[in-house]
Amino acid sequence: MPSIDGGRLLGDLERLREFGRYKTGVHRPTYSPVDVESRRWLAEKFREAGLESVIDGVGNVIGRNPGAERRLLVGSHSETQPYGGWLDGALGVVYGLELARAFAADPDCAGLGIEPAAWADEEGHYLPYLGSRSFTDAVPEEEIAAAKGRDDGVPLCDALAHAGFAELPRERLDPSRYVGYLEAHIEQGDTLDEARRRLGVVETIVGIDNYAVRLIGEQNHAGTTRMARRKDAGVAMVRLASAIHDRFPGLAGRRTVWTIGRMQIVPNAPSVIPGEAWMQVQFRDTDPAILARLERALYELAAACDRAGPCRCEVAVMSQSPPAPMDAGFQAIIEKAAERHAPGAHMRLPSAAGHDAAILSKKLRAAMLFVPSIGGISHHWSEDTKTEDIVLGAEVFAAAACEILRATQ
């Protein structure tokens, strides 16, 4: 059985934290100088582990094991949210690195290869899941050409060129090369922490739907325009947002969530009545029927808003990712490994966050392992996980990977 070196694992995680360290977390946006530097560091660590290492045309870092007879792809993402946590994504990447070394050092694992990957831009600074979508031929060239940074508006093509990746070939998945894909991640929620469980076996990754809702009114003077004749797009947006929050609870399932995380008014000036307003509405669930109900309700509420006036209302789909069930056989193997290492300290649960595993699952058998997030905190620099849970997770992950490589035909 491959043996995890806990000190080495934690040391690599700490070193990766230094690329963009912010307080106890990390600020490492996709294709920023520290992100590029961290990818080159990862590529070198893959080489030190005896792998053929490559950085591709979108910044994916992949380690190849040419001598293996059976291979398992293992990875996650390495960029972070703005001023985010040190483990979100990084944990799964470093697990992949540590597994590659552990398998190479174990004579009983001869012929069994771990190929680690650090996918680019899972967090969507330019395009969500860009790295894994590129790897699986799931991102059209015109989408790449049109993409811009969500915060600075820099074209993706310019960012890739500045990072030194634009002229590199893009790696493409050969499904025959792998028996499957595994990803480890912090849970990011509080289910494990509240239940006092140390390991989570992911059953399904939620579907995530994003919609742009636009209100069109009439920009005018805030002092001279009588209230009775105003077409205030900001007011219309707030009323519609309130209607959404009133309607959705009656349609939701036990784990359904919805968020209006971005709102803008134009021109956003104190003495100007907003002539236009825009908000992004997102909802998540593992049940496609619930997602469909919420979508219908959103369009119904928007239509009612449009009819009532005085502002017009438009809805457009920004993105829709369906729920992604994880492979049942892989789940069972992970669960057995968890029970051997930590009897009674594991549970099955859905992933309420999106992950690259959802993309890879369309091409390969895939599964995920969670370790707890202390207090359920993530996407914030205070995000953390107990070191003993990090090491335990790696041990279970390695045991499961070994069994999958040996058992999967």
PDB file of N, CA and C in Angstrom, residues 22 26-29 79-85 123 125 150-151 379-381:
ATOM      1  N   TYR A  22      -1.707  35.944   1.482  1.00  0.00           N
ATOM      2  CA  TYR A  22      -2.411  37.091   2.031  1.00  0.00           C
ATOM      3  C   TYR A  22      -2.935  36.689   3.399  1.00  0.00           C
ATOM      4  N   VAL A  26      -4.551  33.197   0.558  1.00  0.00           N
ATOM      5  CA  VAL A  26      -3.794  33.407  -0.681  1.00  0.00           C
ATOM      6  C   VAL A  26      -4.607  34.281  -1.634  1.00  0.00           C
ATOM      7  N   HIS A  27      -3.913  35.186  -2.301  1.00  0.00           N
ATOM      8  CA  HIS A  27      -4.497  35.949  -3.409  1.00  0.00           C
ATOM      9  C   HIS A  27      -3.687  35.580  -4.654  1.00  0.00           C
ATOM     10  N   ARG A  28      -4.214  34.653  -5.449  1.00  0.00           N
ATOM     11  CA  ARG A  28      -3.486  34.127  -6.608  1.00  0.00           C
ATOM     12  C   ARG A  28      -4.447  34.013  -7.792  1.00  0.00           C
ATOM     13  N   PRO A  29      -4.857  35.142  -8.374  1.00  0.00           N
ATOM     14  CA  PRO A  29      -5.783  35.080  -9.508  1.00  0.00           C
ATOM     15  C   PRO A  29      -5.145  34.407 -10.722  1.00  0.00           C
ATOM     16  N   GLU A  79      -5.224  28.069  -8.921  1.00  0.00           N
ATOM     17  CA  GLU A  79      -5.469  29.491  -8.669  1.00  0.00           C
ATOM     18  C   GLU A  79      -6.474  29.639  -7.530  1.00  0.00           C
ATOM     19  N   THR A  80      -6.661  30.847  -7.047  1.00  0.00           N
ATOM     20  CA  THR A  80      -7.565  31.067  -5.920  1.00  0.00           C
ATOM     21  C   THR A  80      -8.584  32.151  -6.245  1.00  0.00           C
ATOM     22  N   GLN A  81      -9.587  32.210  -5.407  1.00  0.00           N
ATOM     23  CA  GLN A  81     -10.476  33.360  -5.411  1.00  0.00           C
ATOM     24  C   GLN A  81      -9.714  34.577  -4.871  1.00  0.00           C
ATOM     25  N   PRO A  82     -10.178  35.796  -5.152  1.00  0.00           N
ATOM     26  CA  PRO A  82      -9.503  36.968  -4.587  1.00  0.00           C
ATOM     27  C   PRO A  82      -9.448  36.902  -3.062  1.00  0.00           C
ATOM     28  N   TYR A  83      -8.241  37.009  -2.531  1.00  0.00           N
ATOM     29  CA  TYR A  83      -8.018  36.987  -1.088  1.00  0.00           C
ATOM     30  C   TYR A  83      -8.720  35.782  -0.463  1.00  0.00           C
ATOM     31  N   GLY A  84      -8.531  34.641  -1.109  1.00  0.00           N
ATOM     32  CA  GLY A  84      -9.217  33.424  -0.720  1.00  0.00           C
ATOM     33  C   GLY A  84      -8.388  32.532   0.182  1.00  0.00           C
ATOM     34  N   GLY A  85      -8.783  31.242   0.205  1.00  0.00           N
ATOM     35  CA  GLY A  85      -8.167  30.297   1.128  1.00  0.00           C
ATOM     36  C   GLY A  85      -6.963  29.592   0.533  1.00  0.00           C
ATOM     37  N   GLU A 123     -11.774  28.676 -11.108  1.00  0.00           N
ATOM     38  CA  GLU A 123     -12.488  29.723 -10.387  1.00  0.00           C
ATOM     39  C   GLU A 123     -13.160  30.745 -11.308  1.00  0.00           C
ATOM     40  N   HIS A 125     -11.919  33.307 -13.356  1.00  0.00           N
ATOM     41  CA  HIS A 125     -11.472  34.689 -13.527  1.00  0.00           C
ATOM     42  C   HIS A 125     -11.672  35.127 -14.986  1.00  0.00           C
ATOM     43  N   ARG A 150     -12.973  38.968 -15.543  1.00  0.00           N
ATOM     44  CA  ARG A 150     -14.212  39.443 -14.913  1.00  0.00           C
ATOM     45  C   ARG A 150     -13.986  40.696 -14.084  1.00  0.00           C
ATOM     46  N   ASP A 151     -12.745  40.952 -13.670  1.00  0.00           N
ATOM     47  CA  ASP A 151     -12.466  42.113 -12.831  1.00  0.00           C
ATOM     48  C   ASP A 151     -11.795  43.259 -13.577  1.00  0.00           C
ATOM     49  N   HIS A 379     -13.523  30.434   0.349  1.00  0.00           N
ATOM     50  CA  HIS A 379     -13.510  31.672  -0.439  1.00  0.00           C
ATOM     51  C   HIS A 379     -13.229  32.877   0.467  1.00  0.00           C
ATOM     52  N   HIS A 380     -12.420  32.661   1.494  1.00  0.00           N
ATOM     53  CA  HIS A 380     -11.999  33.717   2.408  1.00  0.00           C
ATOM     54  C   HIS A 380     -10.642  33.315   2.957  1.00  0.00           C
ATOM     55  N   TRP A 381      -9.813  34.309   3.259  1.00  0.00           N
ATOM     56  CA  TRP A 381      -8.445  33.999   3.677  1.00  0.00           C
ATOM     57  C   TRP A 381      -8.362  33.215   4.987  1.00  0.00           C
TER      58      TRP A 381
END
